[in-house]
Tab-separated table of C-alpha atoms and ligand atoms in Angstrom:
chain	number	residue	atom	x	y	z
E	1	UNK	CA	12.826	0.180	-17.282
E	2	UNK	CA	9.833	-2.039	-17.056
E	3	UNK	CA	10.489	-5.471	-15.711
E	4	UNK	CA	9.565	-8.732	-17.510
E	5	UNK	CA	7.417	-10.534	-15.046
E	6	UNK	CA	6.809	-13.440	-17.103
E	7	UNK	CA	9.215	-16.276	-16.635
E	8	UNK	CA	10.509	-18.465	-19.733
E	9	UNK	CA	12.344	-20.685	-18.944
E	10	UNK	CA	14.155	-22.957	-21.628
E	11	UNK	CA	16.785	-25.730	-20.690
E	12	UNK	CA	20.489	-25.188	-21.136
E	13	UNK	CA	21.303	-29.523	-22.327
E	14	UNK	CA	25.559	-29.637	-22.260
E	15	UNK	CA	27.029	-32.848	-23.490
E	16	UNK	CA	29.947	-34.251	-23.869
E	17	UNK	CA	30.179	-37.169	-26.501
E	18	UNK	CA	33.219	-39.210	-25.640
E	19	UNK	CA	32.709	-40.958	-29.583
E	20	UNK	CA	33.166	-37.203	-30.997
E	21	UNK	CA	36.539	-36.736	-32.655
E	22	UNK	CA	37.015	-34.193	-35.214
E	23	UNK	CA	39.722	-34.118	-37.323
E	24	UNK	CA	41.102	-30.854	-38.993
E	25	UNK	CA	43.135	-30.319	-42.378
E	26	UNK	CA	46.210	-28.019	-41.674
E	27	UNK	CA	45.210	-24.823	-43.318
E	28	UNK	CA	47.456	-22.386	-45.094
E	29	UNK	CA	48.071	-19.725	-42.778
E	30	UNK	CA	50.181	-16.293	-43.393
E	31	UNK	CA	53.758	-17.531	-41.231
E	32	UNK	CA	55.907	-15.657	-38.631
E	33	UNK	CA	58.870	-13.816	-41.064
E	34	UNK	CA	62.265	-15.304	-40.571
E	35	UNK	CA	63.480	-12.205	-39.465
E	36	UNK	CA	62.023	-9.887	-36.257
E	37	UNK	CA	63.141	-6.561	-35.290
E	38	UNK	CA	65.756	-7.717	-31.702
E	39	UNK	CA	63.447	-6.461	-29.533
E	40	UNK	CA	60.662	-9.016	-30.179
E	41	UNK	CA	63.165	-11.878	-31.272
E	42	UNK	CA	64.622	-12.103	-28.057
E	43	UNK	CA	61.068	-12.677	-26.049
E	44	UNK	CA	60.353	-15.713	-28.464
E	45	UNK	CA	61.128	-19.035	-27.463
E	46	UNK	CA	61.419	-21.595	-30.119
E	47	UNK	CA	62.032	-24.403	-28.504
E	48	UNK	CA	60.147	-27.514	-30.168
E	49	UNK	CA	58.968	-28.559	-26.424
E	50	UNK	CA	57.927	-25.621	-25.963
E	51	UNK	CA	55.999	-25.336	-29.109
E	52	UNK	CA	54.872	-28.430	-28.849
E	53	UNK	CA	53.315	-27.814	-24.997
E	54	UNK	CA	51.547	-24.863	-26.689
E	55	UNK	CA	50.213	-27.213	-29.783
E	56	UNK	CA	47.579	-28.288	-27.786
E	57	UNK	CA	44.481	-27.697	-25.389
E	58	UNK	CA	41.860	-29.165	-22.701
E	59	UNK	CA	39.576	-29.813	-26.182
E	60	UNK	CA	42.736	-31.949	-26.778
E	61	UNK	CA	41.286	-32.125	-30.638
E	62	UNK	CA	43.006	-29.520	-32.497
E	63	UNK	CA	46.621	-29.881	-32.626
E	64	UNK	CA	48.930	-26.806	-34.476
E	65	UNK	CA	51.781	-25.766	-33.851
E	66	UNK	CA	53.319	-22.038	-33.528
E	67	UNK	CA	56.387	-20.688	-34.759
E	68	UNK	CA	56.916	-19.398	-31.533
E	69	UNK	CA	56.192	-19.108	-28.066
E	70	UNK	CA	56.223	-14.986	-27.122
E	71	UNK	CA	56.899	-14.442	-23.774
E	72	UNK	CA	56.329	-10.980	-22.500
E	73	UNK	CA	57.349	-9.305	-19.149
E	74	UNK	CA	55.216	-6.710	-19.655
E	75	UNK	CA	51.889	-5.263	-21.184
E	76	UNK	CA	53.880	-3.090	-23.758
E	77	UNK	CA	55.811	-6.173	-25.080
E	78	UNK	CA	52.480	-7.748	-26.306
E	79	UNK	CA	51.530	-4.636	-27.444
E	80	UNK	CA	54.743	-4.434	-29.355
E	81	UNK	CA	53.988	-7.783	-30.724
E	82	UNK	CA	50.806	-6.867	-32.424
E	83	UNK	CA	51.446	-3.824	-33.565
E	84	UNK	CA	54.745	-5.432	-35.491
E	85	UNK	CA	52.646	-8.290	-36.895
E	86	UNK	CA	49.995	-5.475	-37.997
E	87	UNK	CA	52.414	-3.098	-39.616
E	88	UNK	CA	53.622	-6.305	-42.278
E	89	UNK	CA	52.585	-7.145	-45.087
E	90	UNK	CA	51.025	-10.519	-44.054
E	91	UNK	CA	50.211	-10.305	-40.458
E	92	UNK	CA	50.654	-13.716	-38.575
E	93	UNK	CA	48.038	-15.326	-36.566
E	94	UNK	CA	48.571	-14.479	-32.466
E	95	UNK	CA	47.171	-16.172	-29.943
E	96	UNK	CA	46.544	-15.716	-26.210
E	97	UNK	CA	47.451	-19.179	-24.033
E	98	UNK	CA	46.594	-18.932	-19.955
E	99	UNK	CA	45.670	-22.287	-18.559
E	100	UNK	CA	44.543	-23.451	-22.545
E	101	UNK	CA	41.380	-24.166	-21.047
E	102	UNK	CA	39.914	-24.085	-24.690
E	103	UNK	CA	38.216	-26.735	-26.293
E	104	UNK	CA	38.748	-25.849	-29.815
E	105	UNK	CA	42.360	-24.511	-30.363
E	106	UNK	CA	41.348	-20.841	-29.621
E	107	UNK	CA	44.567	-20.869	-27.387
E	108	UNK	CA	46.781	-21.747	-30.594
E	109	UNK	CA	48.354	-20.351	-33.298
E	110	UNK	CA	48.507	-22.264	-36.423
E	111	UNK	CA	52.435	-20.995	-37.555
E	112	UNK	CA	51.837	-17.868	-35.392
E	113	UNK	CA	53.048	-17.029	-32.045
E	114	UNK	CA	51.193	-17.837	-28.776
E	115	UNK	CA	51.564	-15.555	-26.403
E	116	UNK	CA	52.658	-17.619	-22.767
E	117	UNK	CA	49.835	-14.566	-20.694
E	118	UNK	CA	51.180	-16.659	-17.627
E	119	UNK	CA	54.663	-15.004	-17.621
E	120	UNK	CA	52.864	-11.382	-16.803
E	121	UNK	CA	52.103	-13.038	-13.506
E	122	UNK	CA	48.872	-13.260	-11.999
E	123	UNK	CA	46.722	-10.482	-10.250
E	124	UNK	CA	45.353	-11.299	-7.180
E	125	UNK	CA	44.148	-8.207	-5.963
E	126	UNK	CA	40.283	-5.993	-5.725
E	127	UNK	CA	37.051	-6.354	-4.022
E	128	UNK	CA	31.913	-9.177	-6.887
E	129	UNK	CA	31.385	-8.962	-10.301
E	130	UNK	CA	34.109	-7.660	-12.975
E	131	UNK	CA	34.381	-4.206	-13.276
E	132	UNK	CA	36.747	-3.248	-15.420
E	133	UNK	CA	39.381	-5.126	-17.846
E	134	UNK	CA	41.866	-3.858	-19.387
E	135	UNK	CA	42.722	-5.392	-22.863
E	136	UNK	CA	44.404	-5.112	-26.189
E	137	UNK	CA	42.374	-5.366	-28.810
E	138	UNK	CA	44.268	-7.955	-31.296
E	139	UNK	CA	41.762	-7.224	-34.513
E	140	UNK	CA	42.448	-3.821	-34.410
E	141	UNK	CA	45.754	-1.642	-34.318
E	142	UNK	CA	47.384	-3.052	-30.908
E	143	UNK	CA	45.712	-0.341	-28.713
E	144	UNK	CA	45.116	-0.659	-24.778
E	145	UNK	CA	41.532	-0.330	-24.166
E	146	UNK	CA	39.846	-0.021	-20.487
E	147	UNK	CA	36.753	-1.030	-20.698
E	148	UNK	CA	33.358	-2.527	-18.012
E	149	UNK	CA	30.238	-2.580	-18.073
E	150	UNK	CA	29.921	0.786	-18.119
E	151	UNK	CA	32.444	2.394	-19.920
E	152	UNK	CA	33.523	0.609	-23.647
E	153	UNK	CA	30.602	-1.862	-22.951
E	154	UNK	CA	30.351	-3.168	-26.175
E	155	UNK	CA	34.417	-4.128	-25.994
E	156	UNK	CA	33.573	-5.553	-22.801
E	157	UNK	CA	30.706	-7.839	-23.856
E	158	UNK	CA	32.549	-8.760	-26.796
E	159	UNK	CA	35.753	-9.544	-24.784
E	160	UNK	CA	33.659	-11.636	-21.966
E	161	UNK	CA	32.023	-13.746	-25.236
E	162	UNK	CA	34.787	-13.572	-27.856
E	163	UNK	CA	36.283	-16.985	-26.350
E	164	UNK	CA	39.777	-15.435	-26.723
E	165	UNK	CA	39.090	-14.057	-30.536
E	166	UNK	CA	38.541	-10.404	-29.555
E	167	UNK	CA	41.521	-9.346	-27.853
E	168	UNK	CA	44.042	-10.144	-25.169
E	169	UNK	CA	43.202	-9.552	-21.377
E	170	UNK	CA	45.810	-8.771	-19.580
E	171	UNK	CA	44.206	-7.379	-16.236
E	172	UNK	CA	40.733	-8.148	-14.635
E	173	UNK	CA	39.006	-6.670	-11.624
E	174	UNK	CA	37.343	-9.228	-9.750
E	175	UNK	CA	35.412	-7.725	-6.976
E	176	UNK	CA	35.461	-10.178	-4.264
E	177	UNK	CA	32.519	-10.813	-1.762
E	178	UNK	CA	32.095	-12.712	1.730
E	179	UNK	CA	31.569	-16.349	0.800
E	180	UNK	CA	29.516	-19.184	3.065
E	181	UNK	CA	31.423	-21.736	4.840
E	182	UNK	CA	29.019	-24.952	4.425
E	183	UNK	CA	26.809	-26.461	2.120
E	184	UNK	CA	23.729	-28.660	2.010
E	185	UNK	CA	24.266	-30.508	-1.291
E	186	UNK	CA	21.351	-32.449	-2.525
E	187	UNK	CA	20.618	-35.120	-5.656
E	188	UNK	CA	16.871	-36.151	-6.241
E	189	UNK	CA	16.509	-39.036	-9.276
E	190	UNK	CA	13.965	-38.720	-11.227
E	191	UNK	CA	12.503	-41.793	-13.903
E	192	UNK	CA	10.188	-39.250	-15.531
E	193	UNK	CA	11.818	-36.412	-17.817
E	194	UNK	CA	8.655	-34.475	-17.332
E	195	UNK	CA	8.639	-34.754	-13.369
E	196	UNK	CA	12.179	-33.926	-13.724
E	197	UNK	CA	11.982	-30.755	-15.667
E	198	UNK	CA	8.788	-29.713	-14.260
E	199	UNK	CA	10.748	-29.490	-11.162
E	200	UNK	CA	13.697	-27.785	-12.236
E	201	UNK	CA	11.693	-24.896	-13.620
E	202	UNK	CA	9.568	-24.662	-10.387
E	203	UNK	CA	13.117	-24.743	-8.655
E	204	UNK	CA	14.368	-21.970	-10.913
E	205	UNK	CA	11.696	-19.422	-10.172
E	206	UNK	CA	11.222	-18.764	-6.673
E	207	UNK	CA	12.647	-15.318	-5.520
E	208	UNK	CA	15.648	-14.937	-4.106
E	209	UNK	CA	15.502	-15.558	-0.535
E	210	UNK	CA	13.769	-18.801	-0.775
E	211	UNK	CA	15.796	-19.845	-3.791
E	212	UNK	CA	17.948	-22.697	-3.577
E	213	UNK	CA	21.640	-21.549	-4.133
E	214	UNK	CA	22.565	-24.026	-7.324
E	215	UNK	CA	20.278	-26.317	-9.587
E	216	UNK	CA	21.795	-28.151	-12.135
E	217	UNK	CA	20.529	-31.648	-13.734
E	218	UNK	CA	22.695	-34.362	-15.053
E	219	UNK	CA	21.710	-37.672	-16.614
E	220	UNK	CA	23.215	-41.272	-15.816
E	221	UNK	CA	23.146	-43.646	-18.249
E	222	UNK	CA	23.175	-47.452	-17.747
E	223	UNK	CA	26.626	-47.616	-19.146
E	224	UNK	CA	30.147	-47.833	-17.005
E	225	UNK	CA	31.591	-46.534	-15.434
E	226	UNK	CA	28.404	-45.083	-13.639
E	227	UNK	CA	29.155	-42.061	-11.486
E	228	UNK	CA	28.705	-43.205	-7.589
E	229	UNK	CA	31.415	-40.862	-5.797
E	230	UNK	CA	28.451	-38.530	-4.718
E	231	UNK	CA	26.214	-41.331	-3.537
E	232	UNK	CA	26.457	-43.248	-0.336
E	233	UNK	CA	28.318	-46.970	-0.841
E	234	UNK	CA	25.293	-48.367	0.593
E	235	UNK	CA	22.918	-47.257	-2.222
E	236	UNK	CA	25.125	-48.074	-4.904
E	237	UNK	CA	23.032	-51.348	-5.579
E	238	UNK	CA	19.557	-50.028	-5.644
E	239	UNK	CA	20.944	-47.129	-7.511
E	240	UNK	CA	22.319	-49.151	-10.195
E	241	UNK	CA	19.134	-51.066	-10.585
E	242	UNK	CA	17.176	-48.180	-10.948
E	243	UNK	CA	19.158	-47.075	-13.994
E	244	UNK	CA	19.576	-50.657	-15.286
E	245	UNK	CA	15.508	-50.347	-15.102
E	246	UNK	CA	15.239	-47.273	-17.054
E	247	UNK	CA	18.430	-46.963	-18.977
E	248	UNK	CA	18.815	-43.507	-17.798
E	249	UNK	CA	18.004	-42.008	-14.527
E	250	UNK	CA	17.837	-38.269	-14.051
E	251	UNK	CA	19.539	-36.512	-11.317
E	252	UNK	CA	18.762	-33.301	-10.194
E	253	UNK	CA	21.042	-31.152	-7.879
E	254	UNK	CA	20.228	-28.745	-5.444
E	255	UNK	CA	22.097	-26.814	-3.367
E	256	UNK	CA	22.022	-24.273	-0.689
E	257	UNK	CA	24.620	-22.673	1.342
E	258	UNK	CA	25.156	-22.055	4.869
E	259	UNK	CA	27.147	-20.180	8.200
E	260	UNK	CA	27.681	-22.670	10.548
E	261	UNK	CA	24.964	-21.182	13.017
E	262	UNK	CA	22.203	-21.533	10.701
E	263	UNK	CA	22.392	-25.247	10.187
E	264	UNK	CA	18.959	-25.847	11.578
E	265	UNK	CA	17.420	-22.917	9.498
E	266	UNK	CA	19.040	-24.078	6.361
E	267	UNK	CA	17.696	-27.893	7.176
E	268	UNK	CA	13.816	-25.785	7.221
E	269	UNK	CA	14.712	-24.600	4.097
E	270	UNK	CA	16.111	-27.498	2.197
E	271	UNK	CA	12.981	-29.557	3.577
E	272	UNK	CA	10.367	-26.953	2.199
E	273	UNK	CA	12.248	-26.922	-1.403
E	274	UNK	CA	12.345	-30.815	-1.408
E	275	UNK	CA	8.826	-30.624	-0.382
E	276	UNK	CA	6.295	-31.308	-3.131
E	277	UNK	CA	9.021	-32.578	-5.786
E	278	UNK	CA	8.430	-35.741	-7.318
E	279	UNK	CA	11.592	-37.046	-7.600
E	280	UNK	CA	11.375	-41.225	-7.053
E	281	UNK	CA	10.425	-41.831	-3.552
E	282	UNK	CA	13.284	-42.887	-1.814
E	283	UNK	CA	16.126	-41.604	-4.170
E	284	UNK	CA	16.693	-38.759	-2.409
E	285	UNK	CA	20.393	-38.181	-1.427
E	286	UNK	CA	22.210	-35.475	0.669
E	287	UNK	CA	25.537	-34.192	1.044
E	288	UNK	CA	27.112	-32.007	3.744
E	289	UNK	CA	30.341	-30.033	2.740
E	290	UNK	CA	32.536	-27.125	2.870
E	291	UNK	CA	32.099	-24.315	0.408
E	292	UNK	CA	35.538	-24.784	-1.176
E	293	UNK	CA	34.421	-28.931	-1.224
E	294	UNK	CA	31.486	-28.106	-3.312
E	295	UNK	CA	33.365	-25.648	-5.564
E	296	UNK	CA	36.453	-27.966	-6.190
E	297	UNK	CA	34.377	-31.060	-6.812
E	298	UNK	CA	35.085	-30.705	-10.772
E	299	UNK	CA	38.557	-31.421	-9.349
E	300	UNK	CA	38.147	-34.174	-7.175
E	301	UNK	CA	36.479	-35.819	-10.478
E	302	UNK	CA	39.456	-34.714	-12.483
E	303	UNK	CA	42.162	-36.501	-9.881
E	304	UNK	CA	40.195	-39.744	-10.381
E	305	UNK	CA	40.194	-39.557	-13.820
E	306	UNK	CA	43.771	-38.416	-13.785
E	307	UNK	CA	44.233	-41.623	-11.960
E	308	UNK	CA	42.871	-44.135	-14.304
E	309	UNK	CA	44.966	-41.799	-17.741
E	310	UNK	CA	41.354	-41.164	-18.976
E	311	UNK	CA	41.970	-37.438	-18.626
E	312	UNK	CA	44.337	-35.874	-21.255
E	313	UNK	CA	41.527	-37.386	-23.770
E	314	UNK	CA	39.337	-35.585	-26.035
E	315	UNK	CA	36.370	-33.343	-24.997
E	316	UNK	CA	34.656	-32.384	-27.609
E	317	UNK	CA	32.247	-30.143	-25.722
E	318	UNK	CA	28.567	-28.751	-27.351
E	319	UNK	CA	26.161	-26.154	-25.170
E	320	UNK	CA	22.553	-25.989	-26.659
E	321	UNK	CA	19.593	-23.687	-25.879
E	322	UNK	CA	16.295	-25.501	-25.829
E	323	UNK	CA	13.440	-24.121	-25.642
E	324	UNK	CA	10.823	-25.034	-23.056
E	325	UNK	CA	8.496	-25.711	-25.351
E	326	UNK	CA	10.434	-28.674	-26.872
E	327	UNK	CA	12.341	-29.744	-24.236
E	328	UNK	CA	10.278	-33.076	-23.626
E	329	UNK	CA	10.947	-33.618	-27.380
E	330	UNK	CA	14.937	-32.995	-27.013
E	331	UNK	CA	14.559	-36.086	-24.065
E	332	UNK	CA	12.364	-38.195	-26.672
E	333	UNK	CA	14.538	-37.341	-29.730
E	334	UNK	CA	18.249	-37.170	-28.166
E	335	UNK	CA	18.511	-38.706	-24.807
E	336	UNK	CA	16.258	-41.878	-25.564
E	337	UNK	CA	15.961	-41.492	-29.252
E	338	UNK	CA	19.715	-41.275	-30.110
E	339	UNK	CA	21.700	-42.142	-26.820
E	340	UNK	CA	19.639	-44.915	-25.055
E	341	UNK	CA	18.849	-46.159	-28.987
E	342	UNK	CA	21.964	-46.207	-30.145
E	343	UNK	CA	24.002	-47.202	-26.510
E	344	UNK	CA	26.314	-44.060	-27.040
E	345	UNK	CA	28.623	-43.207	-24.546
E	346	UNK	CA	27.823	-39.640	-22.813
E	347	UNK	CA	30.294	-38.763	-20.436
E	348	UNK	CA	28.871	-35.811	-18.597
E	349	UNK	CA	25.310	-34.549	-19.728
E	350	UNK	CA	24.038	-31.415	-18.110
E	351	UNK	CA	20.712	-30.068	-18.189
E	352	UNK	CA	19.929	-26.531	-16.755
E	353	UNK	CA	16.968	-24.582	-16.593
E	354	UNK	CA	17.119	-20.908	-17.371
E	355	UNK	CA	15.079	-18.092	-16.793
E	356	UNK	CA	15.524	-16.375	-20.401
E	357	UNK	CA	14.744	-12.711	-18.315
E	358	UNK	CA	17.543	-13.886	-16.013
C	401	NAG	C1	54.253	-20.491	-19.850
C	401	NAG	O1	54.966	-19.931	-18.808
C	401	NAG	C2	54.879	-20.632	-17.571
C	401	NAG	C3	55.592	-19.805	-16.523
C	401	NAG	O2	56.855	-19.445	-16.940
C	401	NAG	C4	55.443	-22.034	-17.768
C	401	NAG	O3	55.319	-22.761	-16.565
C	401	NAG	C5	54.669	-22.740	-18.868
C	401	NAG	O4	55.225	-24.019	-19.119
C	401	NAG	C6	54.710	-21.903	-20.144
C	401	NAG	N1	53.800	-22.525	-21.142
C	401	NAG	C7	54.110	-22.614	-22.419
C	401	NAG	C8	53.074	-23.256	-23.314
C	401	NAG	O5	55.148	-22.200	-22.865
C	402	NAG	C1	54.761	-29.954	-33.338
C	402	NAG	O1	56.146	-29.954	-33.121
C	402	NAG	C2	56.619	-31.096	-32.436
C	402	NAG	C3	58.089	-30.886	-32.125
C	402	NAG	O2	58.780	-30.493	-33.254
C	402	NAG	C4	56.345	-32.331	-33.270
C	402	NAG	O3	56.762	-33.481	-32.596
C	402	NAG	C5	54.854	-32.418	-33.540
C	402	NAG	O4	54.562	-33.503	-34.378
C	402	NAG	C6	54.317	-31.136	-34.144
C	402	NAG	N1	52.865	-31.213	-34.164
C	402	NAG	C7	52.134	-30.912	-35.231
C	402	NAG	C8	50.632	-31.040	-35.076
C	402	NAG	O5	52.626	-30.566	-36.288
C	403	NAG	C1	45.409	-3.577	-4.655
C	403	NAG	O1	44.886	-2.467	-5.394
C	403	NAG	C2	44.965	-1.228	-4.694
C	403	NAG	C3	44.237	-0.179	-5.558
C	403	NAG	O2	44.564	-0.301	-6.920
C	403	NAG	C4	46.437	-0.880	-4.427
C	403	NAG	O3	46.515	0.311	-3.713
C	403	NAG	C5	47.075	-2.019	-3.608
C	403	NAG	O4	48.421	-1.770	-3.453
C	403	NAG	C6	46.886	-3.349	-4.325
C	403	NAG	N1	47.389	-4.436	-3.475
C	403	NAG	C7	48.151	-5.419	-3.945
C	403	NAG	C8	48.522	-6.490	-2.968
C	403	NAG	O5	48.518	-5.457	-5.111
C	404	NAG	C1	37.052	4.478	-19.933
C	404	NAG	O1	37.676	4.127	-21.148
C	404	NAG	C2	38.636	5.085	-21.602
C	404	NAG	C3	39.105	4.660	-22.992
C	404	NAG	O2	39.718	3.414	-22.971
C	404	NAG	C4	39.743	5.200	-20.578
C	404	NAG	O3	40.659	6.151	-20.985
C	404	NAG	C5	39.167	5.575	-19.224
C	404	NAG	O4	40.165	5.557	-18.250
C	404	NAG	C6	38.079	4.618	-18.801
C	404	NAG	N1	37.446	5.080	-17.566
C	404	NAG	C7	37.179	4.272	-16.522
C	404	NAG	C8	36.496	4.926	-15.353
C	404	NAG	O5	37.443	3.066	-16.503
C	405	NAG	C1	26.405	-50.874	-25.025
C	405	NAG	O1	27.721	-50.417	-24.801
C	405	NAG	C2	28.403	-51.088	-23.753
C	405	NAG	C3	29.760	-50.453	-23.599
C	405	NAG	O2	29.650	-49.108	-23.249
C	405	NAG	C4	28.536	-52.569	-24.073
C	405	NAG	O3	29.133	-53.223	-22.976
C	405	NAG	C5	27.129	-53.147	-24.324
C	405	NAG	O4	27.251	-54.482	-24.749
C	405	NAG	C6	26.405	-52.337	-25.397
C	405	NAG	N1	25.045	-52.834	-25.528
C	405	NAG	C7	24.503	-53.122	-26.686
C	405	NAG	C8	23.099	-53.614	-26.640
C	405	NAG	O5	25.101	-52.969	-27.737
């Protein structure tokens, strides 16, 4: 296998437009029959609170309900399920709900049945990557497929993608691996999209042991409420004024983990990655935490928004490739063009750079 030495890097731009809603017309779907052989009826629970807890998602913009809430104790029951709802004449619409962390409805079941995957219990059990799931596949006849990487690969891949639409996974191997204990957390701003991107890329391809451990990019808008919990109270005022400047300051995030013992190596390191970027002299910001800190911070941001009721909103979420060559036109043409021109509120904007050979 010949290697692709070349790297092409295009920009992975994530936004979140709080002014998004869409509305949906109710659909005519085929309905769950009155009647259902015992051994089926007696797992569904049709309780409207129920029904209505599974009517919606973290997207929070579709809202159906089910007929029915099926709530297996075992494998075989959902197996059961779709083999019944296969063998009928009109097979109703089945659905797979864990934590509904869907942002489209693909945990629902318009006059269907959801299937509650959280009363099989969860696995906690194995040793890295995923390598092997076991599923059944909902298109097809109700059969339990094994598949990885390796073996069924093309039911894996189209499991791992299928957002939910390919089948229903009810076990995962999660191969586990030794984890750091600390991180160096950094955001540089950047005024210049260029400078910013420029940087990213640069970031993105050095080889592995000099690599930093994260890079992501976010933009802050001159809009409230502007997103300080990362920065220092101190520099909350210049901050501000640098995005009141500019009307949108990017921030790029670096980050690189660490053992405890190795705190003055990784402090070499973080200084010769910093080194030559051309981030706004001045803005540059650091962060020490714990591992679990860094990977729970979506959290930390969801308890203050809990806080304030701004969280069971929409969030109408979009993920676009760019490519490189037109990602200084996607910042002239979206960010300033359309956001800054027309004062829209983005709530979280992401930018990452990707190496397209990975
Ligand atoms: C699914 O089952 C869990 C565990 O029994 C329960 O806590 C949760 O409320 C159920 N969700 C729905 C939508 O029925
Ligand atoms: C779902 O059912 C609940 C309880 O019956 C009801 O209040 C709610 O309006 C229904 N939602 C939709 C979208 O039909
Ligand atoms: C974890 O998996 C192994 C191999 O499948 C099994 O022998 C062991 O009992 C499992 N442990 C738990 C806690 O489930
Ligand atoms: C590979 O897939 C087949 C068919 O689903 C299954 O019977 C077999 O156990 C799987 N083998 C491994 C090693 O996962
Ligand atoms: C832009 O939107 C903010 C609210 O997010 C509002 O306070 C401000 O007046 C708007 N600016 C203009 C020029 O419309």
């Amino acid at each position: 296998m010949t290697q692709n030495k070349f790297i092409l890097p295009s920009a992975l731009a994530m936004l979140c437009l709080a002014s998004i809603v869409v509305l949906r017309q109710g659909q005519t779907t085929p309905s769950l029959p009155s009647q259902l052989p015992k051994y089926l009826a007696i797992k569904l629970n049709t309780n409207p609170e129920t029904i209505s807890q599974a009517s919606t998602d973290y997207g929070h913009i579709v809202h159906v309900n089910a007929s029915a809430v099926f709530e297996p104790t075992s494998v075989n029951d959902i197996i059961e399920l779709i083999k019944y709802s296969n063998s009928i004449k009109k097979p109703f619409t089945i659905a797979a709900r864990g934590q509904a962390h869907s942002a489209d409805g693909q945990a629902m079941a318009h006059n269907g049945v959801v299937v509650n995957m959280t009363h099989l219990g969860d696995f906690r059990n194995g040793s890295g990557i995923i390598v092997s799931d076991t599923y059944v596949d909902v298109g097809g006849k109700g059969d339990l497929i094994t598949c990885s990487a390796e073996n069924n690969s093309e039911a894996f891949y189209a499991v791992l993608g299928g957002l939910g639409q390919y089948g229903i996974i009810t076990r995962a191997r999660i191969t586990l691996g030794p984890t750091p204990s600390r991180v160096k957390w950094l955001r540089l701003l950047y005024t210049d999209f260029s400078a910013f991107s420029r940087d990213q890329e640069h970031l993105i391809s050095l080889d592995d042991t000099n690599a930093a451990d994260y890079v992501e990019g976010l933009i802050m808008l001159n809009k409230p409420p502007l997103q300080f919990s990362f920065f220092p109270a101190s520099d909350k005022q210049r901050i501000t004024s640098l995005v009141t400047e500019y009307g949108v300051v990017y921030a790029l995030e670096l980050v690189k983990y660490y053992s405890p013992n190795s705190e003055t190596m990784v402090e070499k390191e973080v200084a010769n990655l910093v080194k030559g970027l051309k981030f706004v002299p001045t803005f540059s910001f650091e962060k020490d935490v714990s591992y679990v800190e860094f990977l729970d911070r979506v959290h930390t941001d969801e308890l203050v928004l809990r806080s304030k009721g701004l969280w069971e909103v929409p969030h109408p979420w979009i993920n676009l490739f760019v490519p490189k060559s037109r990602i200084l036109d996607f910042n002239k043409g979206v960010i300033k063009g359309i956001i800054l021109k027309q004062n829209i509120s983005a709530e979280v904007f992401l930018i990452y750079a990707m190496n397209r050979n990975k």
